[in-house]
Short mmCIF file of C-alpha atoms and ligand atoms in Angstrom, two decimals:
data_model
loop_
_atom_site.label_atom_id
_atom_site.label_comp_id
_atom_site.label_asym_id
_atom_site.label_seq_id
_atom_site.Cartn_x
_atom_site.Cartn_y
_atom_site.Cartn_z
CA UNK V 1 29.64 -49.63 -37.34
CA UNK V 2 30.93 -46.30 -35.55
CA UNK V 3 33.71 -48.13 -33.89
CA UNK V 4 34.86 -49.38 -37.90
CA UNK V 5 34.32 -45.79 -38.75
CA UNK V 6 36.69 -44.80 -36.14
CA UNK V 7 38.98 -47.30 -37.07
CA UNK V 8 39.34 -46.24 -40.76
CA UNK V 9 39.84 -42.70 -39.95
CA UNK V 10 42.31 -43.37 -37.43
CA UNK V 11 44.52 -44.67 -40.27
CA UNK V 12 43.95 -42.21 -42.19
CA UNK V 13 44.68 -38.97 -39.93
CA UNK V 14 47.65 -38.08 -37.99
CA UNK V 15 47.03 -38.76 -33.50
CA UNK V 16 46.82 -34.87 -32.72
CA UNK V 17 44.11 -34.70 -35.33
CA UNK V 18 42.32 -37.53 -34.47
CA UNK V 19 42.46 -36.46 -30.72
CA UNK V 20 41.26 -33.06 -31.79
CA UNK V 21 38.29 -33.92 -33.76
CA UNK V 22 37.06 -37.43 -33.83
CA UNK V 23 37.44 -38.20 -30.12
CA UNK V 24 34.98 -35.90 -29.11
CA UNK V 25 32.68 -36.38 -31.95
CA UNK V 26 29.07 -38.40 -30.65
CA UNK V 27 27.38 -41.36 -32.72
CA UNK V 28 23.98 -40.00 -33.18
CA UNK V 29 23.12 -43.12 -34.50
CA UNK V 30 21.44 -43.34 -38.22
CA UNK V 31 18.49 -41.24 -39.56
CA UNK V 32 16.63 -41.32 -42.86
CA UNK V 33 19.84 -42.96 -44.48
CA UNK V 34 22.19 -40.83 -42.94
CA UNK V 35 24.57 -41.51 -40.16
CA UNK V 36 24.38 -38.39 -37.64
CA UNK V 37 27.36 -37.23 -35.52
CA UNK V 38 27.29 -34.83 -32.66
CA UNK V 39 29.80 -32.14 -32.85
CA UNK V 40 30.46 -29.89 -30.14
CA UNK V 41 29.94 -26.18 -31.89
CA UNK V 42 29.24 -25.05 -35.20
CA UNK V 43 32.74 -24.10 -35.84
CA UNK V 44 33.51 -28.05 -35.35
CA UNK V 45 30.54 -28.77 -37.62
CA UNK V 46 31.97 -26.57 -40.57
CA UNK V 47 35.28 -28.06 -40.33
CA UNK V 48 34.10 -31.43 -40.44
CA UNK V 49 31.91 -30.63 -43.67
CA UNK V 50 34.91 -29.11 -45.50
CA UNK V 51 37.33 -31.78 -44.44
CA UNK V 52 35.79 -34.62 -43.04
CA UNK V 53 32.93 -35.56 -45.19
CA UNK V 54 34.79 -37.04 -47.76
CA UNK V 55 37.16 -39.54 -45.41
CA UNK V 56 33.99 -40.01 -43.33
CA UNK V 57 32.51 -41.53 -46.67
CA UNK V 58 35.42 -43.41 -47.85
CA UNK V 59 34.82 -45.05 -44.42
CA UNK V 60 31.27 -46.30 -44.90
CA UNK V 61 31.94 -47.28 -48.49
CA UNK V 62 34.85 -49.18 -47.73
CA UNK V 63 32.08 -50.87 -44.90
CA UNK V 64 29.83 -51.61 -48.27
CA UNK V 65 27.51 -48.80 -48.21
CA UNK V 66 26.56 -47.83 -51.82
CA UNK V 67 25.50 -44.28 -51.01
CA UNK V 68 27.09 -42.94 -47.88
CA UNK V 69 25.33 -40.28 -46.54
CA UNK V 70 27.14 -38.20 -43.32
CA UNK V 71 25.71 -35.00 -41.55
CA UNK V 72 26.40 -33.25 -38.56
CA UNK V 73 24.67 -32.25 -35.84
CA UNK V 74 25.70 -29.86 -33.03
CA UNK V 75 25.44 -31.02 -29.57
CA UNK V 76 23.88 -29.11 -27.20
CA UNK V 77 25.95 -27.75 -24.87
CA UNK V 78 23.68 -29.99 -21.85
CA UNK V 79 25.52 -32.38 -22.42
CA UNK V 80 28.89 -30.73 -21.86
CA UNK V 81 29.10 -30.32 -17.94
CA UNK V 82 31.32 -27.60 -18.07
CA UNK V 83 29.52 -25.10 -19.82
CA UNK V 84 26.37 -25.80 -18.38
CA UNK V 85 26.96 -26.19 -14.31
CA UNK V 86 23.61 -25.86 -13.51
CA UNK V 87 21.65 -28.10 -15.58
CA UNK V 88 18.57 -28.63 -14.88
CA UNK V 89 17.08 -32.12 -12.87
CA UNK V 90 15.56 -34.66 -15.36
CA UNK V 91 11.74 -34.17 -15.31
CA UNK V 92 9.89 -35.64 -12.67
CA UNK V 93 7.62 -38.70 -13.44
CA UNK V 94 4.33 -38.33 -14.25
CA UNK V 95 1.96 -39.08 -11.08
CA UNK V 96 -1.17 -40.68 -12.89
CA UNK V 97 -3.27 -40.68 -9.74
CA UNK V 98 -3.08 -37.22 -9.57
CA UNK V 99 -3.43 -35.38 -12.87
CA UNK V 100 -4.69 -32.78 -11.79
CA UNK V 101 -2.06 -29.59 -11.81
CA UNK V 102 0.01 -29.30 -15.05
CA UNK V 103 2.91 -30.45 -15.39
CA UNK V 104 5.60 -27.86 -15.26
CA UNK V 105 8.69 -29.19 -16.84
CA UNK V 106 12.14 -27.99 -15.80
CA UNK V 107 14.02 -26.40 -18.58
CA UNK V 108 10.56 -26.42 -20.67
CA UNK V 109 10.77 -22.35 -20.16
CA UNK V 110 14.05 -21.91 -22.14
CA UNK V 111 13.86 -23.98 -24.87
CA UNK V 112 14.14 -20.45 -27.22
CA UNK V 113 17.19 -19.91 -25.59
CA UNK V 114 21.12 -20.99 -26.27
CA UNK V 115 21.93 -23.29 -23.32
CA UNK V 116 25.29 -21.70 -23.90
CA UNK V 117 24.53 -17.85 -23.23
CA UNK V 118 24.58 -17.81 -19.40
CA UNK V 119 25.23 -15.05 -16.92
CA UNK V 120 28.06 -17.85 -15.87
CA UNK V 121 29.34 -17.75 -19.67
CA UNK V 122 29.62 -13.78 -19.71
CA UNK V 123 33.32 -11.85 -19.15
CA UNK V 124 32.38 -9.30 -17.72
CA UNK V 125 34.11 -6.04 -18.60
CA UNK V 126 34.43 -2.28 -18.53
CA UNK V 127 33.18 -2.45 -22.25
CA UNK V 128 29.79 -4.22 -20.88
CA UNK V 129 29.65 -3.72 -17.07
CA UNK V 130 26.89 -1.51 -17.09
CA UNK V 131 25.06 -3.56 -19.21
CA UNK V 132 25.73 -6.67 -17.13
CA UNK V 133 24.20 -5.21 -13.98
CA UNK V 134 21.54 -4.16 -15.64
CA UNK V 135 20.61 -7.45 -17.06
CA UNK V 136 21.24 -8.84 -13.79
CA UNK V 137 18.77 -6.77 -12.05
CA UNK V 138 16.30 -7.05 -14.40
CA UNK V 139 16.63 -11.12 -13.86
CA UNK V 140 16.82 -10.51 -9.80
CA UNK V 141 13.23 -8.43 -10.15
CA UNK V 142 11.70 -8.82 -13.74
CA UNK V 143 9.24 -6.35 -14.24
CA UNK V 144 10.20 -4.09 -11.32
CA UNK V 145 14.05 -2.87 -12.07
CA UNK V 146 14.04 -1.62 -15.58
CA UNK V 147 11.20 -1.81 -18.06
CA UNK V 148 12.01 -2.10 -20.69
CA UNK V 149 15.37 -2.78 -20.81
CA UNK V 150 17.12 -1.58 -23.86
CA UNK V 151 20.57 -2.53 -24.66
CA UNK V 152 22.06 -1.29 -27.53
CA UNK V 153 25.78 -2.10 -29.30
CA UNK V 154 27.97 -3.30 -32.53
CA UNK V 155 27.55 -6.63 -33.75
CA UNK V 156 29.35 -9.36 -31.96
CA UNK V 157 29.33 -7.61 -28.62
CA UNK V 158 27.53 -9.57 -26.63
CA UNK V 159 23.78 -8.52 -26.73
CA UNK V 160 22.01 -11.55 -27.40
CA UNK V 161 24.05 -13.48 -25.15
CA UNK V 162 22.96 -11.23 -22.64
CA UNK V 163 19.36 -11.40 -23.23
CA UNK V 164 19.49 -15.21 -23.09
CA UNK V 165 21.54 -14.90 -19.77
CA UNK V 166 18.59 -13.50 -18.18
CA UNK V 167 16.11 -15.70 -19.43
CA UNK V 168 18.46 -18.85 -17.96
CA UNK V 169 18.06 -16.83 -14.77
CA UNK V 170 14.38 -16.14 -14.55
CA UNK V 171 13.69 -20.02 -15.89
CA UNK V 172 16.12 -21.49 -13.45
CA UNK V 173 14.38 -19.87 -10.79
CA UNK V 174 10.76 -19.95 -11.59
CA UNK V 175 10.34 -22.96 -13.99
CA UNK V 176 6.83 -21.71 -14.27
CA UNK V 177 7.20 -18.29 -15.96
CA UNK V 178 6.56 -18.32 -19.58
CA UNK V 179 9.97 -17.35 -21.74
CA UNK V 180 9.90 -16.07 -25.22
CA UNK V 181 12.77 -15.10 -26.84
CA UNK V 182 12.20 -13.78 -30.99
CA UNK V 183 14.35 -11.45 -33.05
CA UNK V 184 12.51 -9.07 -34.96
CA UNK V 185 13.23 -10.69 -38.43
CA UNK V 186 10.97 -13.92 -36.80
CA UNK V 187 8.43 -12.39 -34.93
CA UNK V 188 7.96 -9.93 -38.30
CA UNK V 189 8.05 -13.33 -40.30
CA UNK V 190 4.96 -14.84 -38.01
CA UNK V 191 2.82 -11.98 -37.92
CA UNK V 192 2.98 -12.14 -41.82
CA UNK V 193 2.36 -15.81 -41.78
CA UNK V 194 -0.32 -15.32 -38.60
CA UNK V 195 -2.42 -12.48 -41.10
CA UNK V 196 -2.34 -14.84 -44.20
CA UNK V 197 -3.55 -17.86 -42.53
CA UNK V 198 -5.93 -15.88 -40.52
CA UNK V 199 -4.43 -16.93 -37.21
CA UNK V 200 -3.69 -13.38 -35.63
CA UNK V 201 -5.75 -14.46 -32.40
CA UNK V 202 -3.62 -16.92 -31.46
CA UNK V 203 -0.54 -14.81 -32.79
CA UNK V 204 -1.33 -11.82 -30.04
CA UNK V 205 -2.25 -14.41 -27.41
CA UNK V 206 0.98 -16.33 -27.70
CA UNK V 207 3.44 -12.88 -27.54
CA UNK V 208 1.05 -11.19 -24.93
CA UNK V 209 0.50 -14.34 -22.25
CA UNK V 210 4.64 -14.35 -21.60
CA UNK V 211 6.26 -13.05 -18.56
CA UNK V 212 9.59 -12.48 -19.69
CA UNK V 213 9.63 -11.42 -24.07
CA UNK V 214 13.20 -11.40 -25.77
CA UNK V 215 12.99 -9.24 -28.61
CA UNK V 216 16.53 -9.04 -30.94
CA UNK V 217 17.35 -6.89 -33.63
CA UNK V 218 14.56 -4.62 -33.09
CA UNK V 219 16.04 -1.95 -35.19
CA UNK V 220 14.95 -3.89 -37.76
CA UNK V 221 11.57 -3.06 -37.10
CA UNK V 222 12.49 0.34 -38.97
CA UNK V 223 10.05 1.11 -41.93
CA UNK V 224 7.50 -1.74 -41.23
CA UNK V 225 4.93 -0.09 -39.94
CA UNK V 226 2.73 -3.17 -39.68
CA UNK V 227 4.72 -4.77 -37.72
CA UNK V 228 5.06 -1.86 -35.73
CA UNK V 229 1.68 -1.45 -34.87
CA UNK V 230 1.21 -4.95 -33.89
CA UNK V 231 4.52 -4.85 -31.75
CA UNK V 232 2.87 -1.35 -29.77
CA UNK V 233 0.05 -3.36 -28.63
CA UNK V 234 2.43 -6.37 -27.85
CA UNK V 235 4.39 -4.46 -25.72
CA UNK V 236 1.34 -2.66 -23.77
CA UNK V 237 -0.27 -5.82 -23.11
CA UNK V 238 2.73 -6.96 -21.07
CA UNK V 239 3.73 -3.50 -19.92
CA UNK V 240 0.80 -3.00 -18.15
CA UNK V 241 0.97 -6.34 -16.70
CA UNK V 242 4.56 -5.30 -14.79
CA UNK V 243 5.84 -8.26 -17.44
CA UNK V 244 9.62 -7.97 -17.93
CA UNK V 245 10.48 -6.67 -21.84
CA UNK V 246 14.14 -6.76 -22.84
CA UNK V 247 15.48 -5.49 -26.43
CA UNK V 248 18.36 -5.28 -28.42
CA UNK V 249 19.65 -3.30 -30.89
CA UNK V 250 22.12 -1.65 -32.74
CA UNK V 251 21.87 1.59 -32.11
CA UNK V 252 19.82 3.78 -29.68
CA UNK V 253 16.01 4.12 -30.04
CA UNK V 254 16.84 7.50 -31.34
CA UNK V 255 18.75 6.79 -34.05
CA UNK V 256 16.58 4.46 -35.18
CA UNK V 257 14.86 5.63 -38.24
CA UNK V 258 11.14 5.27 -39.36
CA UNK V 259 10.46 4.33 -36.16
CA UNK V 260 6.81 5.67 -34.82
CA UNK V 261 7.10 8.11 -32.21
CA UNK V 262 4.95 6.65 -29.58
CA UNK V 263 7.32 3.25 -29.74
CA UNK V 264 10.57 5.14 -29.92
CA UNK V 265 9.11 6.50 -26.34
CA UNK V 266 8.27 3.52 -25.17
CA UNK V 267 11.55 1.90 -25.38
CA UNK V 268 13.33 5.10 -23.65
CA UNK V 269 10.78 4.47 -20.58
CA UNK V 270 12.82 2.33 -18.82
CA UNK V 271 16.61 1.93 -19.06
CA UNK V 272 19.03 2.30 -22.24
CA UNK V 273 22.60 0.90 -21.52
CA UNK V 274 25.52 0.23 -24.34
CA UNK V 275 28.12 -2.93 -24.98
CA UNK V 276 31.30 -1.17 -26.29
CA UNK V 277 34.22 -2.94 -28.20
CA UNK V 278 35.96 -5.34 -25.55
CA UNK V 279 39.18 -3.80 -23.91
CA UNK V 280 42.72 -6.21 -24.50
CA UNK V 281 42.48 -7.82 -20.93
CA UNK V 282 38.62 -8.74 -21.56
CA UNK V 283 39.04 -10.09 -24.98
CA UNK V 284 41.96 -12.53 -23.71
CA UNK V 285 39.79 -13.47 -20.80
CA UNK V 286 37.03 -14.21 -23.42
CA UNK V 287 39.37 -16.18 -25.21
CA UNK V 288 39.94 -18.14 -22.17
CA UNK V 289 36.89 -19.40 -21.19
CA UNK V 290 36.32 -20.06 -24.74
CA UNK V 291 39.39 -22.22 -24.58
CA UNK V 292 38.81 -23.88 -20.71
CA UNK V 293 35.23 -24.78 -22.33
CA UNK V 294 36.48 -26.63 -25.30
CA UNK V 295 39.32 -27.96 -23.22
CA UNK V 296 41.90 -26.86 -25.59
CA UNK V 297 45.55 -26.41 -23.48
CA UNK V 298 46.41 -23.45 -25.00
CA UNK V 299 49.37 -20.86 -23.34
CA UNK V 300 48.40 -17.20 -22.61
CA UNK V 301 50.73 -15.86 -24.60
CA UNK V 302 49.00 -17.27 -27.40
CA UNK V 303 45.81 -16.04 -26.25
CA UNK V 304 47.43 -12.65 -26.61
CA UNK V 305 48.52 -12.63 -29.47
CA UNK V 306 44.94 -13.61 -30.68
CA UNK V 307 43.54 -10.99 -28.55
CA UNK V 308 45.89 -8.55 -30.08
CA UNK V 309 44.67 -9.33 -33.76
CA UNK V 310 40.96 -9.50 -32.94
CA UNK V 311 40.00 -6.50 -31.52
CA UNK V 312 36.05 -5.30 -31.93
CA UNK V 313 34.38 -8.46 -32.76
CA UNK V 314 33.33 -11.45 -29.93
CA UNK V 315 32.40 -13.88 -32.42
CA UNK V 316 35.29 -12.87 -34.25
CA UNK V 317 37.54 -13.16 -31.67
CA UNK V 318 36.11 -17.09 -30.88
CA UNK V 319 36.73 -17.91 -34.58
CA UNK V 320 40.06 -17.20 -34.80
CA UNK V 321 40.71 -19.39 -31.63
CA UNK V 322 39.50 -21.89 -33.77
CA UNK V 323 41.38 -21.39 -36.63
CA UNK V 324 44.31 -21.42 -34.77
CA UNK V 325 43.73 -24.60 -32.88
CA UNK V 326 42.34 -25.94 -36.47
CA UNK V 327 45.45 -24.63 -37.77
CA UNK V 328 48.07 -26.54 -34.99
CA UNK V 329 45.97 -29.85 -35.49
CA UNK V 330 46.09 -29.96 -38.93
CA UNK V 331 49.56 -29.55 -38.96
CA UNK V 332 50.27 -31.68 -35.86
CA UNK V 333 52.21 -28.88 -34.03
CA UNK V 334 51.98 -27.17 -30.72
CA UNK V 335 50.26 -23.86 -30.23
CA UNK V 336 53.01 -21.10 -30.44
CA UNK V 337 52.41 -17.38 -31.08
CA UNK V 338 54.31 -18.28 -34.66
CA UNK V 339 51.52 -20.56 -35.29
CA UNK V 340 49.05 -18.39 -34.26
CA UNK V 341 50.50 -15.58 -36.16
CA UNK V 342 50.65 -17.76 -39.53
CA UNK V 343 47.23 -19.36 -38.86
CA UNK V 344 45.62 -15.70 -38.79
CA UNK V 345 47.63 -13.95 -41.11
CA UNK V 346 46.23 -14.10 -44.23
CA UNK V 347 42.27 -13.45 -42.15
CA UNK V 348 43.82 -10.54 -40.38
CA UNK V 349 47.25 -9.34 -40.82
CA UNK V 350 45.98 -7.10 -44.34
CA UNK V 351 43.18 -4.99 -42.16
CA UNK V 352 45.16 -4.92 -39.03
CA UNK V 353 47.83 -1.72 -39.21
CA UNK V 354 50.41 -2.56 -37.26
CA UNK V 355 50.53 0.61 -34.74
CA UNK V 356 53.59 1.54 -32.66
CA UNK V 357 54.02 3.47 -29.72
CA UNK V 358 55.40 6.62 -31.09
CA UNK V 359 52.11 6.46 -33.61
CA UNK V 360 49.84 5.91 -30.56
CA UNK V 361 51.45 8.86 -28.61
CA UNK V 362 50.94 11.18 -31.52
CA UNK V 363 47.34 10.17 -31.64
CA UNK V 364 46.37 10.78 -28.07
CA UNK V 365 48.87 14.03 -27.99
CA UNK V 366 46.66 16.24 -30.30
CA UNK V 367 43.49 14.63 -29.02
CA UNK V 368 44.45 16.40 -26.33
CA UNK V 369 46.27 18.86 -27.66
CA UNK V 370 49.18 18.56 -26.31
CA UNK V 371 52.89 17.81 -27.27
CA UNK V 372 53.68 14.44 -26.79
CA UNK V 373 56.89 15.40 -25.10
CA UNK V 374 55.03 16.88 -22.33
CA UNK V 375 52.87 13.65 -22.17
CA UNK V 376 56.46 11.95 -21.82
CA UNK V 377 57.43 14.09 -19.45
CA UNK V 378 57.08 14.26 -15.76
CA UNK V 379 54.42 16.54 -15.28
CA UNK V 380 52.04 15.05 -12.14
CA UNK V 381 49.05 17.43 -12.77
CA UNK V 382 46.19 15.46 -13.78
CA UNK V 383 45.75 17.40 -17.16
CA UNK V 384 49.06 15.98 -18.26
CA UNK V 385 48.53 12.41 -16.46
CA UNK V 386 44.84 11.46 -18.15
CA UNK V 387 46.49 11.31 -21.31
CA UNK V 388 49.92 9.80 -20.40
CA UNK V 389 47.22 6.98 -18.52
CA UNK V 390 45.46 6.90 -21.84
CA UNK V 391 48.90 6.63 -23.97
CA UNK V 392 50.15 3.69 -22.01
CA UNK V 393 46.62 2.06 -22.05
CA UNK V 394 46.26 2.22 -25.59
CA UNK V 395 49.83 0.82 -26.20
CA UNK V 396 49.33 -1.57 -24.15
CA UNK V 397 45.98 -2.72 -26.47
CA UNK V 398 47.39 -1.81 -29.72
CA UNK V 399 50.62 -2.58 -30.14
CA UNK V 400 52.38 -5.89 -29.01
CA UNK V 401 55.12 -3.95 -26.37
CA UNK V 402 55.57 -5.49 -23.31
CA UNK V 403 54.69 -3.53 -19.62
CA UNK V 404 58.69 -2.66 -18.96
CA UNK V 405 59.20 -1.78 -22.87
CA UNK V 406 56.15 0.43 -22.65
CA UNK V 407 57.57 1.88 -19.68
CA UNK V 408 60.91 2.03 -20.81
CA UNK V 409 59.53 4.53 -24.01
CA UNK V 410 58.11 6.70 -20.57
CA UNK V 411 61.06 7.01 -18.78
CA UNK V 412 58.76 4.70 -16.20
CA UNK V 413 59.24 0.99 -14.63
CA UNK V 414 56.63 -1.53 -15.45
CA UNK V 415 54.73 -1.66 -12.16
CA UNK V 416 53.76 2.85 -12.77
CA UNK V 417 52.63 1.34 -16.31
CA UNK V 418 50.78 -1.55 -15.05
CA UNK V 419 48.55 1.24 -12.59
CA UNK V 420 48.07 3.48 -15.10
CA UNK V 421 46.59 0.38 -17.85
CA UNK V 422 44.82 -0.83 -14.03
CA UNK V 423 43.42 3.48 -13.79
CA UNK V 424 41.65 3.62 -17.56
CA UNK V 425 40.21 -0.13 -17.15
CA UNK V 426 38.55 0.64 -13.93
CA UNK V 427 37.10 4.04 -15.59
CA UNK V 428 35.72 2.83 -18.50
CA UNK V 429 32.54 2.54 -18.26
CA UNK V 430 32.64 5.06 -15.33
CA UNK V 431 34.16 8.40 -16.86
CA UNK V 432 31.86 8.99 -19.77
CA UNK V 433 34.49 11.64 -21.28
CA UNK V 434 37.60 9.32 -20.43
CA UNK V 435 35.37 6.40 -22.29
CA UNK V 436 34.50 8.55 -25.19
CA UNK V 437 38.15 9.75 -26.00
CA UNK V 438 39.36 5.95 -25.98
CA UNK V 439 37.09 4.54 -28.06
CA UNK V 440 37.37 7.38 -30.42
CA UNK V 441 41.73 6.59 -29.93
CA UNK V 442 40.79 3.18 -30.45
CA UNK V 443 39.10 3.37 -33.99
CA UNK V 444 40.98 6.17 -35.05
CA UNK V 445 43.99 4.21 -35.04
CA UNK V 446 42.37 1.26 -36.08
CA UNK V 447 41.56 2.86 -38.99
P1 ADP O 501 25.41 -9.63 -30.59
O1 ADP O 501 24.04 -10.16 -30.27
O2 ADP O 501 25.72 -8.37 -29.87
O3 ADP O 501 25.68 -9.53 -32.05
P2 ADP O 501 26.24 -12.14 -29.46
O4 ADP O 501 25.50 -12.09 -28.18
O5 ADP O 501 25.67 -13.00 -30.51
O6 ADP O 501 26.47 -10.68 -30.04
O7 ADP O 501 27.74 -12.55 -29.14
C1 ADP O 501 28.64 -13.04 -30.13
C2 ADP O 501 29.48 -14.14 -29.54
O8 ADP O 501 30.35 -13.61 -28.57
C3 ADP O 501 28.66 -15.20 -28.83
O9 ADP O 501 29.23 -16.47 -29.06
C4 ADP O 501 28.78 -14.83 -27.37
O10 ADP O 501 28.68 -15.96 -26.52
C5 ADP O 501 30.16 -14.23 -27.30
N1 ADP O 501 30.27 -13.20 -26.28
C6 ADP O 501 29.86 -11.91 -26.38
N2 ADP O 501 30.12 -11.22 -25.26
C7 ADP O 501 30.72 -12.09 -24.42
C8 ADP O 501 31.24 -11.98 -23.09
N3 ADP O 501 31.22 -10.82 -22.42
N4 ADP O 501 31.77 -13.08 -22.53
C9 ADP O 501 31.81 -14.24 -23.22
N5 ADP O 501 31.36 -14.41 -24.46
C10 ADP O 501 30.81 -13.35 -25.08
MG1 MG O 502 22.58 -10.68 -31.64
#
């Protein structure tokens, strides 16, 4: 029946968009009525609902079903070899004459966790290096680097993929340690449950026998002081046991409001790192191994321009990727930046301002208070070179100049340019002040 499915669409839909969407698509066979397909991501899986649905009916009425009935199902990324390298070996068979130990499954330990948020999946950046090595020594020695781990940042930066990274790690290598991963808004949603059904025992034992707990969101935790309470003993039970604690938020433990005092301590015992926004050359690598993943052929200089229009949000960034390879298939042309630019423009184009370089120079001039003619100039002491650094950097994000028309605007060749965009990367994340003063740059002329 799939292969007539296939067959109806086929003539129905131009190659390029067959090739985009229905060749990878898996027959998930039939369930309760429905017939089930396997889609790679929930991007895919939206995209078929809006403009699939109704050919993928037509097909299965035109086979004689009365009542077609179609759903989607994302795949999980397991069985995509590239974004999982190091899947785990199929479970061992049982040994009957010898029941005696249990049976420690491989993988068993992450099933909370997205098979897709590896250490392997993660760009690492000077927005997020810091963060990175933290994570990964907390998964090389869980309980012993940092406890707890706090990691703090904007939405979309990376945080939970982080968290999950380190979970892959510690299950990968000891298939017996005991993984939870919650966010807040569950574990808050259980205890309620756990207290009405009278269940809190087994609540406390479940969150307190772990040796690695996940906990997401947790600013969330603001103003519910149940939940609070219950969360305080939580985390001493495993503290004391040198059990590994990671959490996530949005903002630092001290900004967190209607927080108790004796948990706000708590999470500043053991290290508090920050994911910033994602600098130009991060955000197109990001958009890379989005694209190698999905095995979309897509040219760099349409990466950039993406990059270019996207610039604080991850998931943001991933969805316009999809858009624009949405946009190309549907349309049965080749990726170019025209099509990328028309394919985002009405998302984008009305919040992005377009910045130029005299704009940008202005900006970073009176942060440092300075006239931007003796940023321009040729001044080598290193009060007048931060900021020309900074400039170029910042043009170089912003704007869409190229390296020799950036340094053209400095009296410079390309290659100076390139070193100074090479100098701020490598200190972000470093210089604290140098860091600070960009990002502030950044959003100011973001607006
Ligand atoms: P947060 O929890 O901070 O809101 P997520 O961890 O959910 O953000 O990340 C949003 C999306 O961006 C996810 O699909 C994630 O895989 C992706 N992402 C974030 N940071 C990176 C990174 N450094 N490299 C690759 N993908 C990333
Ligand atoms: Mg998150």
């Amino acid at each position: 029946i799939w292969a007539d499915v296939l067959g109806y669409v086929r003539k129905n839909i131009s190659e390029v968009e067959y090739h985009t969407w229905f060749a990878p698509v898996k027959n998930l066979g039939v369930q309760e009525g429905s017939l089930v397909l396997g889609v790679r991501n929930s991007f895919a899986q939206e995209w078929f609902r809006k403009h699939y649905l109704e050919l993928l009916e037509d097909a299965l009425r035109s086979l004689g079903a009365e009542h077609p009935q179609v759903s989607f199902q994302v795949l999980p990324a397991a069985q995509d070899a590239l974004l999982l390298p190091n899947d785990p070996p199929p479970p061992p068979p049982g040994n009957p004459a010898r029941p005696a130990a249990p049976l420690i499954v491989p993988g068993e330990n992450r099933k909370s966790l997205n098979p897709k948020y590896t250490f392997e999946n993660f760009v690492v950046g000077p927005n997020n290096n810091l963060a990175h090595a933290a994570a990964l020594a907390v998964a090389e020695s869980p309980g012993k680097a940092y406890n707890p781990l706090f990691i703090y940042g904007d939405v979309g930066l990376g945080k939970t993929h982080l968290m999950h990274a380190v979970g892959h790690y510690i299950a990968e290598r000891f298939p017996e340690k005991r993984i939870e991963y919650v966010s807040t808004e569950s574990f808050t949603n259980e205890l309620i449950n756990a207290i009405r059904d009278d269940r809190t025992t087994q609540f406390r034992n479940r969150y307190r026998s772990v040796d690695l707990l996940l906990v997401d969101d947790i600013q969330f935790l603001a103003g519910k002081e149940r939940t609070q309470e219950e969360f305080f003993h939580t985390f001493n039970a495993l503290y004391e046991n040198h059990k590994q604690i990671i959490l996530s938020s949005d903002r630092p433990p001290k900004d967190i409001q209607t927080l108790e005092g004796r948990l706000r301590s708590r999470f500043e015992w053991g290290l508090i790192t920050d994911i910033q926004s994602p600098e130009f050359e991060t955000r197109v690598a990001i958009l890379k191994m989005n694209a190698e993943h999905n095995r979309i052929d897509i040219p760099q200089e349409v990466l950039e321009l993406i990059a270019r229009q996207v610039t604080t949000n991850i998931r943001e960034l991933e969805g316009a990727l999809m858009r624009v390879v949405a946009f190309s298939s549907l349309n049965n042309v080749p990726f170019s930046r025209a099509i990328a630019a028309k394919a985002l423009s009405n998302v984008f184009a009305p919040q992005e301002v377009k910045v130029e370089m005299m704009d940008v120079l202005r900006q970073v001039a009176s942060h440092y208070n300075m006239p931007p003619d003796v940023i321009r100039g040729s001044g080598r002491v290193r009060e007048v070179v931060v900021p020309r650094q900074v400039a170029q950097y910042l043009i170089r994000d912003l704007t869409d100049h190229s390296l020799p028309e950036i340094g053209q605007f400095f009296g410079r060749d390309h290659s100076t340019v390139m070193h100074a965009i090479n100098k701020v990367s490598e200190a972000l994340g470093k210089d604290s002040e140098l860091t600070a003063s960009v990002e502030l740059l950044r959003r100011k002329m973001k607006g």
